[in-house]
Coordinates of C-alpha atoms in Angstrom, one line a residue:
M369 CA 267.7 6.9 290.4
S370 CA 271.2 8.0 289.1
G371 CA 274.4 6.6 290.4
L372 CA 275.4 10.0 291.9
S373 CA 272.2 10.2 293.8
R374 CA 272.6 6.7 295.2
V375 CA 276.1 7.5 296.4
L376 CA 275.0 10.8 298.0
M377 CA 272.1 9.1 299.7
A378 CA 274.3 6.2 301.0
L379 CA 276.8 8.7 302.4
A380 CA 274.0 10.7 304.1
I381 CA 272.6 7.5 305.8
L382 CA 276.0 6.3 306.9
A383 CA 276.7 9.8 308.4
G384 CA 273.5 9.5 310.3
Q385 CA 274.3 6.0 311.6
S386 CA 277.8 7.1 312.6
A387 CA 276.4 9.4 315.2
A388 CA 274.6 6.6 317.0
P389 CA 277.5 5.3 319.1
A390 CA 278.1 8.8 320.4
A391 CA 274.4 9.0 321.4
A392 CA 274.7 5.6 323.1
Q393 CA 277.6 6.8 325.2
D394 CA 275.7 10.0 326.3
P395 CA 275.2 9.6 330.0
A396 CA 272.2 12.0 330.0
P397 CA 269.8 10.7 327.3
P398 CA 267.1 13.1 326.1
P399 CA 263.6 12.8 327.5
L400 CA 261.0 10.5 325.7
T401 CA 259.1 13.5 324.5
E402 CA 261.9 14.9 322.5
R403 CA 261.1 15.3 318.8
A404 CA 263.0 16.7 315.8
P405 CA 261.8 18.0 312.4
V406 CA 262.6 16.3 309.1
M407 CA 263.5 19.0 306.6
L408 CA 263.7 19.2 302.8
D409 CA 264.7 22.5 301.1
G410 CA 263.9 24.5 304.3
R411 CA 260.4 23.0 304.7
T412 CA 259.3 20.9 307.6
L413 CA 257.8 17.6 306.5
F414 CA 257.1 15.8 309.8
E415 CA 258.7 15.2 313.2
V416 CA 260.3 12.0 314.5
G417 CA 261.1 10.9 318.0
E418 CA 264.0 8.8 319.4
A419 CA 264.3 5.1 318.5
G420 CA 266.6 2.8 320.4
T421 CA 270.1 4.4 320.6
W422 CA 269.2 7.0 318.0
S423 CA 268.1 10.4 319.3
A424 CA 265.4 12.3 317.5
A425 CA 267.9 14.8 316.2
Q426 CA 270.1 12.1 314.8
R427 CA 267.2 10.4 313.1
A428 CA 265.9 13.6 311.6
A429 CA 269.4 14.6 310.3
G430 CA 269.9 11.2 308.6
I431 CA 266.4 11.3 306.9
S432 CA 266.8 15.0 305.9
A433 CA 270.2 14.3 304.3
A434 CA 268.9 11.3 302.4
L435 CA 265.9 13.2 301.1
G436 CA 268.2 16.1 300.0
A437 CA 270.4 13.7 298.1
A438 CA 267.4 12.1 296.4
A439 CA 265.9 15.5 295.5
A440 CA 269.2 16.5 293.8
G441 CA 268.7 13.7 291.2
S442 CA 266.6 14.1 288.1
E443 CA 264.9 10.6 288.2
P444 CA 261.5 10.2 289.9
V445 CA 261.7 8.7 293.4
H446 CA 259.2 6.1 294.6
L447 CA 259.0 4.8 298.2
E448 CA 258.1 1.3 299.2
L449 CA 256.3 0.4 302.4
A450 CA 257.9 -2.8 304.0
E451 CA 258.2 -4.3 307.5
H452 CA 261.3 -4.5 309.6
D453 CA 261.4 -6.2 313.0
G454 CA 257.6 -5.9 313.2
Y455 CA 257.6 -2.1 312.4
P456 CA 256.5 -0.5 309.2
T457 CA 259.5 0.8 307.2
L458 CA 259.8 3.1 304.3
R459 CA 262.5 2.2 301.7
M460 CA 263.8 4.3 298.9
G461 CA 264.9 1.8 296.2
A462 CA 267.5 -0.5 297.9
W463 CA 268.0 1.9 300.8
H464 CA 266.4 1.9 304.2
L465 CA 265.0 5.4 304.8
V466 CA 263.0 5.4 308.0
T467 CA 261.3 3.0 310.4
V468 CA 258.1 4.2 312.1
A469 CA 258.9 3.6 315.8
D470 CA 256.5 3.8 318.8
S471 CA 257.7 7.4 319.6
D472 CA 256.7 8.5 316.1
V473 CA 253.0 7.5 316.4
P474 CA 250.5 9.8 318.0
M475 CA 248.0 8.4 320.4
G476 CA 245.1 6.8 318.6
V477 CA 246.9 6.3 315.3
D478 CA 248.2 3.0 313.9
A479 CA 251.8 2.7 312.9
G480 CA 250.9 1.5 309.4
E481 CA 248.7 4.5 308.9
Q482 CA 251.5 6.8 310.1
A483 CA 253.9 5.2 307.6
Q484 CA 251.4 5.6 304.7
R485 CA 250.9 9.3 305.7
W486 CA 254.7 9.8 305.7
Q487 CA 255.0 8.1 302.4
Q488 CA 252.6 10.5 300.8
I489 CA 254.2 13.5 302.3
I490 CA 257.7 12.4 301.3
E491 CA 256.8 11.6 297.7
A492 CA 254.9 14.9 297.2
A493 CA 257.9 16.8 298.7
L494 CA 260.4 15.0 296.5
A495 CA 258.4 15.7 293.4
R496 CA 258.0 19.3 294.3
A497 CA 261.7 19.7 295.1
Q498 CA 262.8 18.2 291.8
R499 CA 260.3 20.4 290.0
E500 CA 261.7 23.5 291.7
R501 CA 265.2 22.6 290.5
S502 CA 264.1 22.7 286.8
P503 CA 265.3 25.7 284.7
A504 CA 261.8 26.9 284.0
E505 CA 260.8 26.8 287.7
R506 CA 264.0 28.6 288.7
L507 CA 263.3 31.4 286.1
A508 CA 259.7 31.7 287.5
A509 CA 261.1 31.8 291.1
A510 CA 263.4 34.6 290.0
G511 CA 260.4 36.5 288.6
R512 CA 258.5 36.1 291.8
A513 CA 261.4 37.3 293.9
A514 CA 261.8 40.4 291.7
A515 CA 258.1 41.1 292.0
I516 CA 258.3 40.8 295.8
V517 CA 261.3 43.2 296.0
G518 CA 259.5 45.6 293.6
L519 CA 256.4 45.6 295.8
A520 CA 258.5 46.2 298.9
A521 CA 260.1 49.2 297.1
L522 CA 256.7 50.5 296.2
L523 CA 255.5 50.2 299.8
H524 CA 258.7 51.8 301.1
G525 CA 258.1 54.8 298.8
L526 CA 254.5 55.0 300.0
V527 CA 255.5 55.0 303.7
L528 CA 258.2 57.6 302.9
F529 CA 255.6 59.9 301.3
I530 CA 253.3 59.5 304.3
R531 CA 256.2 60.2 306.7
R532 CA 257.1 63.4 304.9
H533 CA 253.6 64.9 304.3
L534 CA 251.2 63.5 306.8
P535 CA 252.6 65.3 310.0
G536 CA 252.3 68.7 308.3
A537 CA 248.8 68.0 307.1
L538 CA 247.7 66.8 310.6
A539 CA 249.4 69.9 312.2
R540 CA 247.5 72.3 309.9
R541 CA 244.2 70.5 310.2
L542 CA 244.2 69.8 314.0
G543 CA 246.3 72.8 315.0
W544 CA 249.1 70.8 316.5
S545 CA 252.5 72.3 317.2
T546 CA 255.3 71.5 314.8
R547 CA 258.1 72.7 317.1
S548 CA 258.9 71.5 320.6
P549 CA 259.9 73.9 323.4
L550 CA 263.5 72.5 323.2
G551 CA 263.7 73.0 319.5
G552 CA 263.3 70.4 316.7
P553 CA 260.2 68.3 316.0
P554 CA 257.6 67.7 318.8
T555 CA 257.3 64.4 320.6
W556 CA 254.2 63.2 318.5
Q557 CA 256.0 63.9 315.3
S558 CA 259.2 62.0 316.4
A559 CA 257.1 59.0 317.4
F560 CA 255.3 59.1 314.1
V561 CA 258.6 59.2 312.2
L562 CA 260.0 56.3 314.3
L563 CA 256.8 54.3 313.6
C564 CA 257.3 54.9 309.8
L565 CA 260.9 53.8 310.0
M566 CA 260.0 50.6 311.8
T567 CA 257.3 49.9 309.3
Q568 CA 259.8 50.4 306.4
G569 CA 262.3 48.0 308.1
A570 CA 259.5 45.4 308.7
I571 CA 258.5 45.7 305.0
W572 CA 262.1 45.0 303.8
I573 CA 262.6 42.1 306.3
A574 CA 259.4 40.5 305.2
A575 CA 260.2 41.0 301.5
L576 CA 263.7 39.5 301.8
W577 CA 262.4 36.6 303.8
R578 CA 259.7 35.9 301.3
A579 CA 262.0 36.4 298.3
A580 CA 264.5 34.0 299.8
G581 CA 261.8 31.4 300.1
C582 CA 261.5 31.2 296.3
F583 CA 264.8 29.3 296.0
P584 CA 265.3 25.9 297.6
A585 CA 269.0 26.3 298.3
V586 CA 268.5 29.8 299.9
R587 CA 265.6 28.4 301.8
Q588 CA 267.7 25.6 303.2
V589 CA 270.5 27.9 304.2
R590 CA 268.0 30.2 305.9
W591 CA 266.6 27.4 307.9
T592 CA 270.1 26.1 308.8
A593 CA 271.2 29.6 310.0
L594 CA 268.0 30.0 312.1
A595 CA 268.5 26.6 313.7
L596 CA 272.2 27.4 314.5
I597 CA 271.2 30.8 316.0
H598 CA 268.5 29.1 318.0
R599 CA 270.8 26.4 319.3
S600 CA 273.4 29.1 320.2
L601 CA 270.9 31.1 322.1
A602 CA 269.3 28.1 323.8
A603 CA 272.6 26.8 325.1
P604 CA 272.8 27.2 328.9
L605 CA 275.2 29.9 330.2
F606 CA 274.9 29.4 333.9
T607 CA 272.7 27.8 336.6
L608 CA 270.7 30.0 338.9
G609 CA 269.1 27.9 341.6
D610 CA 267.5 24.9 339.9
R611 CA 267.2 26.6 336.5
Q612 CA 269.7 26.7 333.7
V613 CA 269.7 30.2 332.2
S614 CA 270.5 30.7 328.5
S615 CA 271.0 33.7 326.3
L616 CA 267.4 33.3 325.0
D617 CA 266.2 33.5 328.6
L618 CA 268.2 36.6 329.3
L619 CA 266.9 38.3 326.1
A620 CA 263.3 37.4 326.9
L621 CA 263.8 38.7 330.5
L622 CA 265.2 42.0 329.2
L623 CA 262.3 42.4 326.7
A624 CA 259.8 41.7 329.4
V625 CA 261.3 44.2 331.8
G626 CA 261.5 46.8 329.0
A627 CA 257.9 46.2 328.1
L628 CA 257.0 46.5 331.8
W629 CA 258.8 49.8 332.1
G630 CA 257.1 51.2 329.0
A631 CA 253.7 50.0 330.2
A632 CA 254.2 51.4 333.7
G633 CA 255.1 54.8 332.2
L634 CA 252.1 54.8 329.9
L635 CA 249.7 53.8 332.7
T636 CA 251.0 56.5 335.1
R637 CA 250.8 59.1 332.3
L638 CA 247.2 58.2 331.6
F639 CA 246.4 58.2 335.3
S640 CA 248.0 61.6 335.7
V641 CA 246.1 63.1 332.7
R642 CA 242.8 61.7 334.0
L643 CA 243.5 63.0 337.5
M644 CA 244.4 66.4 336.2
R645 CA 241.2 66.6 334.3
A646 CA 239.2 65.4 337.3
T647 CA 240.8 67.6 340.0
G648 CA 242.3 70.5 338.0
A649 CA 245.7 69.9 339.6
T650 CA 248.9 70.8 337.7
G651 CA 251.4 68.3 336.3
G652 CA 254.0 69.3 338.9
A653 CA 251.6 68.7 341.8
L654 CA 250.9 65.2 340.5
Q655 CA 254.5 64.3 339.7
P656 CA 255.2 62.7 343.1
I657 CA 252.2 60.4 342.8
A658 CA 253.1 59.4 339.3
T659 CA 256.7 58.8 340.2
L660 CA 255.8 56.6 343.2
A661 CA 253.2 54.7 341.1
R662 CA 255.7 54.1 338.3
Y663 CA 258.5 52.8 340.5
G664 CA 256.0 50.7 342.5
L665 CA 254.6 49.1 339.4
V666 CA 258.0 48.4 338.0
F667 CA 259.2 46.8 341.3
I668 CA 256.2 44.6 341.7
G669 CA 256.1 43.7 338.0
T670 CA 259.8 42.8 338.1
L671 CA 259.2 40.4 341.0
V672 CA 256.3 38.8 339.1
I673 CA 258.4 38.4 335.9
L674 CA 261.3 36.8 337.8
Q675 CA 258.9 34.3 339.5
L676 CA 257.3 33.5 336.1
F677 CA 260.8 32.8 334.7
G678 CA 261.4 30.3 337.5
I679 CA 264.0 32.4 339.3
N680 CA 263.9 31.9 343.0
L681 CA 264.0 35.3 344.7
S682 CA 266.0 33.9 347.6
S683 CA 268.8 33.2 345.2
L684 CA 269.0 37.0 344.6
A685 CA 270.0 37.7 348.2
L686 CA 273.7 37.4 347.4
L687 CA 273.2 39.8 344.5
A688 CA 271.4 42.3 346.7
S689 CA 274.2 42.1 349.3
V690 CA 276.8 42.7 346.6
L691 CA 274.8 45.6 345.3
G692 CA 274.6 47.1 348.8
V693 CA 278.4 46.9 349.1
G694 CA 278.7 48.6 345.6
I695 CA 276.4 51.4 346.6
G696 CA 278.4 51.9 349.8
F697 CA 281.7 52.2 348.0
G698 CA 281.3 53.2 344.3
L699 CA 277.7 54.0 343.7
Q700 CA 277.0 56.3 346.6
S701 CA 276.8 59.4 344.4
I702 CA 274.2 57.7 342.1
A703 CA 272.2 56.6 345.2
N704 CA 272.5 60.1 346.7
N705 CA 271.1 61.7 343.5
F706 CA 268.4 59.0 343.2
V707 CA 267.2 59.6 346.8
S708 CA 267.5 63.4 346.2
G709 CA 265.2 63.0 343.2
L710 CA 262.6 61.3 345.2
I711 CA 262.8 64.0 347.9
I712 CA 262.4 66.7 345.3
S713 CA 259.5 64.9 343.7
F714 CA 257.6 64.7 347.0
E715 CA 258.7 68.0 348.7
Q716 CA 258.7 69.9 345.4
P717 CA 261.1 72.8 346.3
V718 CA 261.3 73.0 342.5
K719 CA 259.0 71.5 339.9
P720 CA 258.7 71.6 336.1
G721 CA 257.8 75.1 334.9
D722 CA 259.5 77.0 337.8
F723 CA 262.0 79.8 337.0
V724 CA 265.0 79.2 339.3
S725 CA 268.5 80.6 339.9
L726 CA 271.3 78.2 341.0
G727 CA 274.3 80.4 341.5
D728 CA 275.0 82.0 338.1
L729 CA 272.5 79.7 336.4
H730 CA 269.1 81.2 335.6
G731 CA 266.4 79.2 333.7
T732 CA 263.2 77.2 333.7
V733 CA 263.0 73.7 335.1
L734 CA 262.0 71.3 332.3
R735 CA 262.1 67.9 334.1
V736 CA 263.0 66.4 337.4
G737 CA 264.3 62.9 336.8
A738 CA 265.5 60.1 338.9
R739 CA 269.2 61.3 338.8
S740 CA 269.2 64.8 337.6
T741 CA 267.1 68.0 337.0
V742 CA 267.1 69.6 333.5
V743 CA 267.1 73.4 333.5
Q744 CA 266.7 75.5 330.3
T745 CA 268.5 78.8 330.5
L746 CA 267.3 82.1 328.8
D747 CA 269.7 81.3 326.0
R748 CA 267.7 78.0 325.4
V749 CA 270.6 75.9 326.6
S750 CA 269.6 72.8 328.6
I751 CA 271.7 72.3 331.7
I752 CA 271.7 69.0 333.6
V753 CA 272.0 69.6 337.3
P754 CA 272.5 66.6 339.7
N755 CA 269.6 66.3 342.1
S756 CA 271.9 66.4 345.2
K757 CA 273.1 69.9 344.2
V758 CA 269.5 71.2 344.1
L759 CA 269.0 70.0 347.7
E760 CA 272.4 70.9 349.1
T761 CA 272.8 74.4 347.6
E762 CA 270.7 77.6 347.8
V763 CA 268.1 77.7 345.0
V764 CA 266.2 80.9 344.3
N765 CA 262.8 79.7 343.0
W766 CA 261.0 82.7 341.5
S767 CA 257.8 80.7 341.0
Y768 CA 257.7 78.8 344.3
S769 CA 254.6 80.3 345.8
D770 CA 253.9 83.4 343.7
P771 CA 255.6 84.5 340.5
V772 CA 255.1 88.1 341.4
S773 CA 258.5 89.7 342.3
R774 CA 259.9 93.2 342.6
L775 CA 262.5 94.7 340.4
H776 CA 265.0 97.4 341.5
I777 CA 266.3 99.9 338.9
P778 CA 268.8 102.5 340.2
V779 CA 268.9 105.9 338.5
G780 CA 271.3 108.8 339.1
V781 CA 270.6 112.4 338.1
A782 CA 272.8 115.5 338.3
Y783 CA 272.8 117.8 341.3
G784 CA 270.4 120.7 340.9
S785 CA 267.8 118.6 339.1
D786 CA 264.1 118.9 339.9
V787 CA 263.4 116.0 342.3
A788 CA 259.7 116.1 341.6
A789 CA 260.3 116.0 337.9
V790 CA 262.6 113.0 338.3
H791 CA 259.9 111.3 340.4
R792 CA 257.3 111.9 337.7
A793 CA 259.6 110.8 334.9
L794 CA 260.4 107.5 336.6
L795 CA 256.8 106.7 337.5
G796 CA 255.7 107.6 334.0
A797 CA 258.2 105.2 332.5
A798 CA 257.0 102.4 334.8
R799 CA 253.2 103.0 334.4
A800 CA 253.5 103.1 330.6
H801 CA 255.0 99.6 330.3
P802 CA 252.4 96.8 330.0
A803 CA 254.6 94.3 331.8
V804 CA 254.6 96.4 335.0
L805 CA 251.8 95.4 337.4
P806 CA 249.6 98.2 338.5
D807 CA 249.0 96.5 341.9
P808 CA 251.3 96.6 343.9
R809 CA 251.9 100.1 342.5
P810 CA 255.4 101.2 341.3
E811 CA 257.4 103.3 343.8
V812 CA 260.3 105.8 343.5
R813 CA 262.7 106.2 346.4
F814 CA 265.3 108.9 346.9
E815 CA 268.2 106.7 348.2
R816 CA 271.1 108.9 348.8
F817 CA 273.3 111.9 347.9
G818 CA 276.0 110.3 345.8
E819 CA 279.4 111.5 344.9
S820 CA 278.4 113.0 341.6
A821 CA 274.6 112.4 341.4
L822 CA 271.4 112.2 343.3
D823 CA 270.6 108.5 343.5
F824 CA 267.0 107.3 343.0
E825 CA 265.6 103.8 342.8
L826 CA 262.6 102.7 340.8
L827 CA 260.7 99.7 342.3
V828 CA 258.3 97.9 340.0
W829 CA 256.5 94.6 340.3
S830 CA 256.4 91.9 337.6
A831 CA 254.6 88.6 337.2
D832 CA 257.1 87.2 334.6
P833 CA 260.4 86.2 336.2
P834 CA 262.0 85.0 332.9
G835 CA 261.2 88.4 331.3
Q836 CA 262.9 90.5 334.0
S837 CA 266.0 91.2 332.0
L838 CA 264.0 92.4 329.0
L839 CA 261.7 94.5 331.3
R840 CA 264.8 96.1 332.9
S841 CA 266.1 97.1 329.4
D842 CA 262.8 98.5 328.3
L843 CA 262.4 100.6 331.5
N844 CA 265.9 102.0 331.1
H845 CA 265.0 103.1 327.5
R846 CA 261.8 104.8 328.7
I847 CA 263.6 106.4 331.7
E848 CA 266.3 107.9 329.5
A849 CA 263.7 109.2 327.1
N850 CA 261.6 110.8 329.9
L851 CA 264.6 112.4 331.6
R852 CA 265.8 113.8 328.3
Q853 CA 262.3 115.2 327.5
A854 CA 262.2 116.8 331.0
G855 CA 265.6 118.3 330.6
I856 CA 267.1 116.3 333.4
E857 CA 270.8 115.5 333.0
I858 CA 272.4 112.1 333.8
P859 CA 275.8 113.1 335.0
F860 CA 279.2 111.5 334.3
P861 CA 281.2 110.3 337.3
Q862 CA 283.7 112.9 338.6
R863 CA 287.2 111.6 338.4
T864 CA 290.7 113.0 339.2
L865 CA 293.4 112.5 336.6
H866 CA 297.0 112.4 337.9
V867 CA 299.6 113.3 335.2
P868 CA 303.3 113.2 336.0
A869 CA 305.1 116.6 335.9
P870 CA 307.4 115.8 332.8
E871 CA 304.4 114.8 330.8
L872 CA 302.4 117.8 331.9
A873 CA 305.3 120.1 330.8
A874 CA 305.4 118.4 327.4
I875 CA 301.6 118.9 327.0
A876 CA 301.9 122.6 327.9
A877 CA 304.7 123.1 325.4
S878 CA 302.7 121.4 322.7
L879 CA 299.8 123.7 323.3
R880 CA 302.0 126.8 323.0
G881 CA 303.4 125.5 319.7
E882 CA 306.9 124.9 321.2
A883 CA 309.0 121.8 320.9
P884 CA 308.7 119.5 323.9
P885 CA 311.7 119.7 326.2
A886 CA 312.4 116.0 325.9
A887 CA 310.8 112.8 324.6
V888 CA 308.4 111.7 327.2
P889 CA 307.6 108.0 327.2
H890 CA 303.9 107.2 326.8
R891 CA 302.2 106.0 330.0
P892 CA 298.6 105.2 330.3
P893 CA 296.6 107.8 332.3
V894 CA 295.9 107.0 335.9
V895 CA 292.2 107.2 336.7
E896 CA 290.9 107.1 340.2
D897 CA 287.9 104.9 341.0
G898 CA 287.3 103.6 337.5
A899 CA 288.5 102.9 334.0
P900 CA 289.5 105.6 331.5
Q901 CA 286.6 107.0 329.5
P902 CA 286.7 106.7 325.6
D903 CA 288.3 109.7 324.0
G904 CA 285.6 109.9 321.3
A905 CA 287.6 108.1 318.6
G906 CA 285.3 105.9 316.5
W907 CA 282.3 108.2 316.9
Q908 CA 280.9 110.1 313.9
P909 CA 277.9 112.4 313.6
V910 CA 274.8 111.1 311.9
D911 CA 272.3 113.6 310.3
L912 CA 268.8 112.3 311.0
D913 CA 267.4 114.2 308.0
A914 CA 269.9 112.5 305.7
L915 CA 269.4 109.2 307.5
E916 CA 265.6 109.4 306.9
R917 CA 266.1 110.2 303.2
R918 CA 268.5 107.3 302.8
M919 CA 266.2 104.9 304.6
R920 CA 263.2 105.9 302.4
G921 CA 265.1 106.3 299.2
P922 CA 266.5 103.8 296.7
G923 CA 268.5 101.2 298.4
G924 CA 266.9 101.9 301.7
I925 CA 264.8 99.7 303.9
S926 CA 261.8 97.8 302.6
V927 CA 258.6 99.7 303.3
A928 CA 255.4 97.7 302.5
D929 CA 252.1 96.6 303.9
R930 CA 252.5 94.1 306.7
R931 CA 250.0 91.6 308.0
H932 CA 249.8 90.2 311.5
R933 CA 247.0 87.8 312.3
L934 CA 243.8 89.5 311.0
T935 CA 245.2 93.1 310.8
T936 CA 247.0 94.7 307.9
Y937 CA 249.4 97.6 308.7
R938 CA 250.0 100.1 305.9
R939 CA 253.4 101.3 304.7
C940 CA 255.6 100.0 307.5
F941 CA 258.9 98.2 308.0
V942 CA 260.3 95.6 310.4
G943 CA 262.6 96.5 313.3
S944 CA 265.1 93.7 312.7
E945 CA 265.3 94.6 309.0
A946 CA 266.0 98.2 309.9
V947 CA 268.7 97.1 312.3
D948 CA 270.3 95.0 309.6
W949 CA 270.3 98.0 307.2
L950 CA 271.7 100.4 309.7
S951 CA 274.5 98.0 310.7
L952 CA 275.5 97.5 307.1
T953 CA 275.2 101.1 306.0
Y954 CA 277.0 102.8 308.9
E955 CA 279.3 99.8 309.9
I956 CA 278.1 99.7 313.4
G957 CA 277.0 96.9 315.8
R958 CA 273.5 95.8 316.3
A959 CA 273.3 97.4 319.8
E960 CA 274.4 100.8 318.3
A961 CA 271.9 100.4 315.5
V962 CA 269.1 99.8 318.0
R963 CA 270.1 103.0 319.9
L964 CA 270.2 104.9 316.6
G965 CA 266.7 103.6 315.8
Q966 CA 265.5 104.6 319.3
S967 CA 266.8 108.1 318.6
L968 CA 264.7 108.2 315.5
L969 CA 261.7 107.1 317.4
E970 CA 262.2 109.5 320.3
R971 CA 262.6 112.5 317.9
G972 CA 259.4 111.5 316.0
V973 CA 261.1 110.5 312.7
V974 CA 259.6 107.0 313.0
Q975 CA 256.9 105.5 315.2
H976 CA 255.6 102.1 316.3
V977 CA 252.4 101.2 314.5
L978 CA 250.5 101.0 317.8
N979 CA 252.7 103.5 319.7
E980 CA 253.3 100.9 322.4
Q981 CA 256.9 99.6 321.9
P982 CA 260.4 101.2 321.9
F983 CA 262.6 100.5 318.9
R984 CA 263.6 96.8 319.1
D985 CA 265.6 94.4 317.1
G986 CA 262.8 92.0 316.4
N987 CA 259.5 91.4 314.5
F988 CA 258.0 94.7 315.4
F989 CA 256.3 97.0 312.9
Y990 CA 257.3 100.7 312.5
R991 CA 256.5 103.4 310.0
F992 CA 257.9 106.8 309.1
T993 CA 255.9 109.7 310.7
A994 CA 255.7 111.3 307.3
E995 CA 254.1 108.2 305.9
A996 CA 251.6 108.0 308.8
E997 CA 250.5 111.6 308.2
G998 CA 250.0 111.1 304.5
S999 CA 252.6 113.7 303.6
T1000 CA 255.5 113.3 301.1
E1001 CA 257.6 116.0 302.8
L1002 CA 259.7 115.3 305.8
T1003 CA 257.9 116.7 308.8
H1004 CA 260.7 116.5 311.3
R1005 CA 264.2 118.0 311.6
A1006 CA 266.5 116.9 314.3
P1007 CA 270.1 117.5 315.3
A1008 CA 272.7 114.8 314.6
V1009 CA 273.3 112.0 317.1
G1010 CA 276.3 109.8 317.5
A1011 CA 276.8 106.3 316.2
R1012 CA 279.8 104.3 317.2
R1013 CA 281.7 102.3 314.7
S1014 CA 282.3 98.6 315.3
P1015 CA 286.0 97.8 316.0

């Protein structure tokens, strides 16, 4: 053994002995069952107990330091088995290493046998440690570490490939949805991606842990860091009853409660699914039972977990009283929403899937939670509404008992119109729409004699509350087309325009070609009972014949065979593409482009492939009437209509 190794070993043994007085002065000695591991290069060799005034930790620290100093030398180390004060002792050269005490010997084993076993373990560990410190072994360890990291990179790439391609393959093979109702990936795909990310993280943690184990110094630092973290987490933070609670206890308690919450949610979900299959009930009808079962399981499970952790529930009485005071002062809003959520779950004035109106908010209920209700509007925006507001304000639930509801559409026609023709036009528009229910039948009511029109009201029934806005728009299109076809005029409101006398004189002089008598300051016209009507600026005539030629000619819209499901439609175009072309060509807005396309449809220039839809800005197929009749000549001539330019 070299001189440097002897000095290091001596310092390590003296450092271990210097801690003995402190242990002797400790008023609370550790229990007799305390044991501490003897380590060399991050590997546990054996465990020792306390002996005399030395604690197990002090003995293990002294032995580990002496073995580390001996392993740093290049000379072989041999242990000698001797006897000291009647106990077998292991000596390393001239130095005392360890004495086998009574606390070190398991029951049924002789102290001499234990000393011989330790001697073999220590000699083999020292030989291995010195061999690992050789240049050749270090190079081999570096190669093993590189191979481990390379394997981890390969597994990482494999999991990444699976994460990117497997969800799409499963969706195509099993017919699963790849989009959630809220947008983005569905729940199963998000869970699969999360599982892959966790797998990749676990691969790298295991690889780095294994690669670090190839080097003795890094392995020792790793064990020291873990021991320090364990001692920090195991240190008591406070005393609850008769139990000292540490950070490790709190972490374990949180993990147990989190696992309980997840298990309760999974069990209630499985229970709900099985009950739905057995009874045919809807998810909204079973939500109160699932909510009650989940909260009950969590409450009972939390009590059991606290008891298993040794926490006396009577010691929580003070905490419960403080919580009650907090609810009374600062948490009453949260408590109000929580209780309101329970009432909503059991009473079910609204449930997931209902179409509701809360003031100006219209949408579908997605979820009723413990604190809030999530409503998705027609614009696919999720609004979070506190549960107390759902109970305390008026809520229109269009799907509460029956989704069928009646829609009121007012229509005014000019005086002198044929009332019977108006009645037929309105009923024809209603009966031709597929979303209007035939039973109850549509009705037309002659409401009143208005100021400038005969006021009618079309009453139709619909079973799709979210689609009422679109249904109203479609019916207005059909009503306008039917009234125009029947020659019935929709009048403009009658208004009286008051013009000051000086301005009237200036206008009259201008019409006669004379100079105005004086400069008249401009004043906006005063209009009774409404806003001024547009003066026609910004409107330009559009020749439908020229428009059809431009649409079918070079640079026009794309006309091709279109396929929908198993049907192929010949020589047609898409409504949204036509709206894009019209907006760009005539510099008009999309709404004006839709009206221009509707004019083409009403005059027979274009037609829907199934003759079922008006002109829409969407994925609807239309074709030119000349294409449908197999003629290359234009078969329709129509007067010009107006298209308004965008500002």
